[in-house]
Amino acid sequence: KNEVEQSPQNLTAQEGEFITINCSYSVGISALHWLQQHPGGGIVSLFMLSSGKKKHGRLIATINIQEKHSSLHITASHPRDSAVYICAAPGAGSYQLTFGKGTKLSVIP
Amino acid sequence: EAQVTQNPRYLITVTGKKLTVTCSQNMNHEYMSWYRQDPGLGLRQIYYSMNVEVTDKGDVPEGYKVSRKEKRNFPLILESPSPNQTSLYFCASSLNPYNEQFFGPGTRLTVL
């Protein structure tokens, strides 16, 4: 089973700030998921990445397989980015997904 | 519209009364999964299915059953619910575990 750790648990930022959320895992993986959970509870997939970097709008996700670490960056943060961000990783040789406990982001105008 | 549907969205029940939460997807996805979300514990996988008639345990399978008789449906069965199964449940589907996951809207279950 993979152990997945996220940091920070809570993050408050001023609108416009650059935000970084970190995710570390214990077992070598082939892909890692970043999810966003809206204040209303719905969950959407932001990224699935297995190497390098992916970008979607103001969101950038990176992964370093050797260091077992991934980061989610938000540029020019906006109050609508306020949500819980969750990373998830499968175990080695397993289709079981293990989730980090999430990072609650609040962006203040 | 591509979507994952769950029913019911809210359910209050009593200990021991069997219940089923349905999950259906219209994207022809092979992989489906059930998760529960609890404060302080985050999301945890209950069961997953790689294809029809192929299911496997996740982190917290105790007290739950699943079946995958059709590709589109993946019901979660609580044969004898207990108060510690009070939680927010999500179903999700994807082409495979390494692809984008599509989540249902969630089912909030309270067991008294």
mmCIF file with all atom_site columns, N, CA, C and O in Angstrom, chain A residues 10-37:
data_model
loop_
_atom_site.group_PDB
_atom_site.id
_atom_site.type_symbol
_atom_site.label_atom_id
_atom_site.label_alt_id
_atom_site.label_comp_id
_atom_site.label_asym_id
_atom_site.label_entity_id
_atom_site.label_seq_id
_atom_site.pdbx_PDB_ins_code
_atom_site.Cartn_x
_atom_site.Cartn_y
_atom_site.Cartn_z
_atom_site.occupancy
_atom_site.B_iso_or_equiv
_atom_site.pdbx_formal_charge
_atom_site.auth_seq_id
_atom_site.auth_comp_id
_atom_site.auth_asym_id
_atom_site.auth_atom_id
_atom_site.pdbx_PDB_model_num
ATOM 1   N N  . ASN A 1 10 ? -3.779  23.169 5.625   1.00 0.00 ? 10 ASN A N  1
ATOM 2   C CA . ASN A 1 10 ? -4.590  24.359 5.394   1.00 0.00 ? 10 ASN A CA 1
ATOM 3   C C  . ASN A 1 10 ? -3.709  25.461 4.832   1.00 0.00 ? 10 ASN A C  1
ATOM 4   O O  . ASN A 1 10 ? -2.548  25.587 5.233   1.00 0.00 ? 10 ASN A O  1
ATOM 5   N N  . LEU A 1 11 ? -4.287  26.249 3.960   1.00 0.00 ? 11 LEU A N  1
ATOM 6   C CA . LEU A 1 11 ? -3.528  27.320 3.321   1.00 0.00 ? 11 LEU A CA 1
ATOM 7   C C  . LEU A 1 11 ? -4.461  28.488 3.046   1.00 0.00 ? 11 LEU A C  1
ATOM 8   O O  . LEU A 1 11 ? -5.507  28.311 2.422   1.00 0.00 ? 11 LEU A O  1
ATOM 9   N N  . THR A 1 12 ? -4.075  29.656 3.527   1.00 0.00 ? 12 THR A N  1
ATOM 10  C CA . THR A 1 12 ? -4.821  30.886 3.242   1.00 0.00 ? 12 THR A CA 1
ATOM 11  C C  . THR A 1 12 ? -3.929  31.810 2.440   1.00 0.00 ? 12 THR A C  1
ATOM 12  O O  . THR A 1 12 ? -2.769  32.024 2.810   1.00 0.00 ? 12 THR A O  1
ATOM 13  N N  . ALA A 1 13 ? -4.448  32.320 1.348   1.00 0.00 ? 13 ALA A N  1
ATOM 14  C CA . ALA A 1 13 ? -3.658  33.161 0.471   1.00 0.00 ? 13 ALA A CA 1
ATOM 15  C C  . ALA A 1 13 ? -4.448  34.397 0.074   1.00 0.00 ? 13 ALA A C  1
ATOM 16  O O  . ALA A 1 13 ? -5.684  34.385 0.065   1.00 0.00 ? 13 ALA A O  1
ATOM 17  N N  . GLN A 1 14 ? -3.723  35.441 -0.241  1.00 0.00 ? 14 GLN A N  1
ATOM 18  C CA . GLN A 1 14 ? -4.346  36.638 -0.804  1.00 0.00 ? 14 GLN A CA 1
ATOM 19  C C  . GLN A 1 14 ? -4.529  36.438 -2.308  1.00 0.00 ? 14 GLN A C  1
ATOM 20  O O  . GLN A 1 14 ? -3.687  35.789 -2.962  1.00 0.00 ? 14 GLN A O  1
ATOM 21  N N  . GLU A 1 15 ? -5.582  37.008 -2.824  1.00 0.00 ? 15 GLU A N  1
ATOM 22  C CA . GLU A 1 15 ? -5.823  36.922 -4.258  1.00 0.00 ? 15 GLU A CA 1
ATOM 23  C C  . GLU A 1 15 ? -4.590  37.388 -5.023  1.00 0.00 ? 15 GLU A C  1
ATOM 24  O O  . GLU A 1 15 ? -3.988  38.401 -4.692  1.00 0.00 ? 15 GLU A O  1
ATOM 25  N N  . GLY A 1 16 ? -4.220  36.614 -6.032  1.00 0.00 ? 16 GLY A N  1
ATOM 26  C CA . GLY A 1 16 ? -3.072  36.955 -6.858  1.00 0.00 ? 16 GLY A CA 1
ATOM 27  C C  . GLY A 1 16 ? -1.797  36.230 -6.469  1.00 0.00 ? 16 GLY A C  1
ATOM 28  O O  . GLY A 1 16 ? -0.842  36.207 -7.251  1.00 0.00 ? 16 GLY A O  1
ATOM 29  N N  . GLU A 1 17 ? -1.766  35.637 -5.294  1.00 0.00 ? 17 GLU A N  1
ATOM 30  C CA . GLU A 1 17 ? -0.562  34.949 -4.848  1.00 0.00 ? 17 GLU A CA 1
ATOM 31  C C  . GLU A 1 17 ? -0.339  33.647 -5.634  1.00 0.00 ? 17 GLU A C  1
ATOM 32  O O  . GLU A 1 17 ? -1.278  33.025 -6.135  1.00 0.00 ? 17 GLU A O  1
ATOM 33  N N  . PHE A 1 18 ? 0.933   33.247 -5.664  1.00 0.00 ? 18 PHE A N  1
ATOM 34  C CA . PHE A 1 18 ? 1.341   31.962 -6.242  1.00 0.00 ? 18 PHE A CA 1
ATOM 35  C C  . PHE A 1 18 ? 1.262   30.917 -5.137  1.00 0.00 ? 18 PHE A C  1
ATOM 36  O O  . PHE A 1 18 ? 1.783   31.113 -4.054  1.00 0.00 ? 18 PHE A O  1
ATOM 37  N N  . ILE A 1 19 ? 0.601   29.803 -5.430  1.00 0.00 ? 19 ILE A N  1
ATOM 38  C CA . ILE A 1 19 ? 0.338   28.787 -4.399  1.00 0.00 ? 19 ILE A CA 1
ATOM 39  C C  . ILE A 1 19 ? 0.997   27.478 -4.792  1.00 0.00 ? 19 ILE A C  1
ATOM 40  O O  . ILE A 1 19 ? 0.984   27.088 -5.972  1.00 0.00 ? 19 ILE A O  1
ATOM 41  N N  . THR A 1 20 ? 1.555   26.806 -3.807  1.00 0.00 ? 20 THR A N  1
ATOM 42  C CA . THR A 1 20 ? 2.127   25.472 -4.019  1.00 0.00 ? 20 THR A CA 1
ATOM 43  C C  . THR A 1 20 ? 1.588   24.510 -2.976  1.00 0.00 ? 20 THR A C  1
ATOM 44  O O  . THR A 1 20 ? 1.607   24.800 -1.783  1.00 0.00 ? 20 THR A O  1
ATOM 45  N N  . ILE A 1 21 ? 1.123   23.370 -3.428  1.00 0.00 ? 21 ILE A N  1
ATOM 46  C CA . ILE A 1 21 ? 0.668   22.281 -2.565  1.00 0.00 ? 21 ILE A CA 1
ATOM 47  C C  . ILE A 1 21 ? 1.533   21.068 -2.900  1.00 0.00 ? 21 ILE A C  1
ATOM 48  O O  . ILE A 1 21 ? 1.775   20.767 -4.070  1.00 0.00 ? 21 ILE A O  1
ATOM 49  N N  . ASN A 1 22 ? 2.003   20.397 -1.853  1.00 0.00 ? 22 ASN A N  1
ATOM 50  C CA . ASN A 1 22 ? 2.938   19.292 -2.037  1.00 0.00 ? 22 ASN A CA 1
ATOM 51  C C  . ASN A 1 22 ? 2.321   17.944 -1.705  1.00 0.00 ? 22 ASN A C  1
ATOM 52  O O  . ASN A 1 22 ? 1.449   17.837 -0.834  1.00 0.00 ? 22 ASN A O  1
ATOM 53  N N  . CYS A 1 23 ? 2.806   16.911 -2.394  1.00 0.00 ? 23 CYS A N  1
ATOM 54  C CA . CYS A 1 23 ? 2.332   15.548 -2.183  1.00 0.00 ? 23 CYS A CA 1
ATOM 55  C C  . CYS A 1 23 ? 3.523   14.608 -2.270  1.00 0.00 ? 23 CYS A C  1
ATOM 56  O O  . CYS A 1 23 ? 4.259   14.628 -3.261  1.00 0.00 ? 23 CYS A O  1
ATOM 57  N N  . SER A 1 24 ? 3.705   13.804 -1.226  1.00 0.00 ? 24 SER A N  1
ATOM 58  C CA . SER A 1 24 ? 4.777   12.806 -1.233  1.00 0.00 ? 24 SER A CA 1
ATOM 59  C C  . SER A 1 24 ? 4.174   11.425 -1.059  1.00 0.00 ? 24 SER A C  1
ATOM 60  O O  . SER A 1 24 ? 3.166   11.268 -0.359  1.00 0.00 ? 24 SER A O  1
ATOM 61  N N  . TYR A 1 25 ? 4.777   10.438 -1.663  1.00 0.00 ? 25 TYR A N  1
ATOM 62  C CA . TYR A 1 25 ? 4.257   9.078  -1.559  1.00 0.00 ? 25 TYR A CA 1
ATOM 63  C C  . TYR A 1 25 ? 5.404   8.119  -1.295  1.00 0.00 ? 25 TYR A C  1
ATOM 64  O O  . TYR A 1 25 ? 6.568   8.431  -1.552  1.00 0.00 ? 25 TYR A O  1
ATOM 65  N N  . SER A 1 26 ? 5.087   6.941  -0.789  1.00 0.00 ? 26 SER A N  1
ATOM 66  C CA . SER A 1 26 ? 6.131   6.040  -0.293  1.00 0.00 ? 26 SER A CA 1
ATOM 67  C C  . SER A 1 26 ? 6.548   4.981  -1.294  1.00 0.00 ? 26 SER A C  1
ATOM 68  O O  . SER A 1 26 ? 7.657   4.451  -1.222  1.00 0.00 ? 26 SER A O  1
ATOM 69  N N  . VAL A 1 27 ? 5.673   4.652  -2.224  1.00 0.00 ? 27 VAL A N  1
ATOM 70  C CA . VAL A 1 27 ? 5.945   3.542  -3.143  1.00 0.00 ? 27 VAL A CA 1
ATOM 71  C C  . VAL A 1 27 ? 6.001   4.067  -4.556  1.00 0.00 ? 27 VAL A C  1
ATOM 72  O O  . VAL A 1 27 ? 5.182   4.909  -4.937  1.00 0.00 ? 27 VAL A O  1
ATOM 73  N N  . GLY A 1 28 ? 6.970   3.573  -5.329  1.00 0.00 ? 28 GLY A N  1
ATOM 74  C CA . GLY A 1 28 ? 7.076   3.981  -6.725  1.00 0.00 ? 28 GLY A CA 1
ATOM 75  C C  . GLY A 1 28 ? 5.784   3.741  -7.475  1.00 0.00 ? 28 GLY A C  1
ATOM 76  O O  . GLY A 1 28 ? 5.166   2.698  -7.338  1.00 0.00 ? 28 GLY A O  1
ATOM 77  N N  . ILE A 1 29 ? 5.342   4.689  -8.250  1.00 0.00 ? 29 ILE A N  1
ATOM 78  C CA . ILE A 1 29 ? 4.049   4.616  -8.911  1.00 0.00 ? 29 ILE A CA 1
ATOM 79  C C  . ILE A 1 29 ? 4.198   4.903  -10.400 1.00 0.00 ? 29 ILE A C  1
ATOM 80  O O  . ILE A 1 29 ? 5.231   5.392  -10.841 1.00 0.00 ? 29 ILE A O  1
ATOM 81  N N  . SER A 1 30 ? 3.144   4.602  -11.141 1.00 0.00 ? 30 SER A N  1
ATOM 82  C CA . SER A 1 30 ? 3.157   4.900  -12.572 1.00 0.00 ? 30 SER A CA 1
ATOM 83  C C  . SER A 1 30 ? 2.333   6.133  -12.908 1.00 0.00 ? 30 SER A C  1
ATOM 84  O O  . SER A 1 30 ? 2.428   6.650  -14.017 1.00 0.00 ? 30 SER A O  1
ATOM 85  N N  . ALA A 1 31 ? 1.507   6.597  -11.959 1.00 0.00 ? 31 ALA A N  1
ATOM 86  C CA . ALA A 1 31 ? 0.696   7.781  -12.229 1.00 0.00 ? 31 ALA A CA 1
ATOM 87  C C  . ALA A 1 31 ? 0.197   8.345  -10.916 1.00 0.00 ? 31 ALA A C  1
ATOM 88  O O  . ALA A 1 31 ? 0.044   7.612  -9.935  1.00 0.00 ? 31 ALA A O  1
ATOM 89  N N  . LEU A 1 32 ? -0.045  9.645  -10.899 1.00 0.00 ? 32 LEU A N  1
ATOM 90  C CA . LEU A 1 32 ? -0.560  10.289 -9.699  1.00 0.00 ? 32 LEU A CA 1
ATOM 91  C C  . LEU A 1 32 ? -1.696  11.223 -10.109 1.00 0.00 ? 32 LEU A C  1
ATOM 92  O O  . LEU A 1 32 ? -1.621  11.879 -11.152 1.00 0.00 ? 32 LEU A O  1
ATOM 93  N N  . HIS A 1 33 ? -2.729  11.249 -9.281  1.00 0.00 ? 33 HIS A N  1
ATOM 94  C CA . HIS A 1 33 ? -3.902  12.077 -9.567  1.00 0.00 ? 33 HIS A CA 1
ATOM 95  C C  . HIS A 1 33 ? -3.919  13.304 -8.667  1.00 0.00 ? 33 HIS A C  1
ATOM 96  O O  . HIS A 1 33 ? -3.593  13.218 -7.477  1.00 0.00 ? 33 HIS A O  1
ATOM 97  N N  . TRP A 1 34 ? -4.344  14.420 -9.223  1.00 0.00 ? 34 TRP A N  1
ATOM 98  C CA . TRP A 1 34 ? -4.703  15.600 -8.442  1.00 0.00 ? 34 TRP A CA 1
ATOM 99  C C  . TRP A 1 34 ? -6.189  15.856 -8.654  1.00 0.00 ? 34 TRP A C  1
ATOM 100 O O  . TRP A 1 34 ? -6.676  15.898 -9.796  1.00 0.00 ? 34 TRP A O  1
ATOM 101 N N  . LEU A 1 35 ? -6.895  16.024 -7.528  1.00 0.00 ? 35 LEU A N  1
ATOM 102 C CA . LEU A 1 35 ? -8.330  16.240 -7.554  1.00 0.00 ? 35 LEU A CA 1
ATOM 103 C C  . LEU A 1 35 ? -8.657  17.548 -6.855  1.00 0.00 ? 35 LEU A C  1
ATOM 104 O O  . LEU A 1 35 ? -7.902  18.013 -6.000  1.00 0.00 ? 35 LEU A O  1
ATOM 105 N N  . GLN A 1 36 ? -9.813  18.103 -7.206  1.00 0.00 ? 36 GLN A N  1
ATOM 106 C CA . GLN A 1 36 ? -10.308 19.303 -6.541  1.00 0.00 ? 36 GLN A CA 1
ATOM 107 C C  . GLN A 1 36 ? -11.705 19.006 -6.012  1.00 0.00 ? 36 GLN A C  1
ATOM 108 O O  . GLN A 1 36 ? -12.559 18.526 -6.763  1.00 0.00 ? 36 GLN A O  1
ATOM 109 N N  . GLN A 1 37 ? -11.912 19.310 -4.733  1.00 0.00 ? 37 GLN A N  1
ATOM 110 C CA . GLN A 1 37 ? -13.233 19.151 -4.143  1.00 0.00 ? 37 GLN A CA 1
ATOM 111 C C  . GLN A 1 37 ? -13.786 20.516 -3.814  1.00 0.00 ? 37 GLN A C  1
ATOM 112 O O  . GLN A 1 37 ? -13.252 21.250 -2.986  1.00 0.00 ? 37 GLN A O  1
#
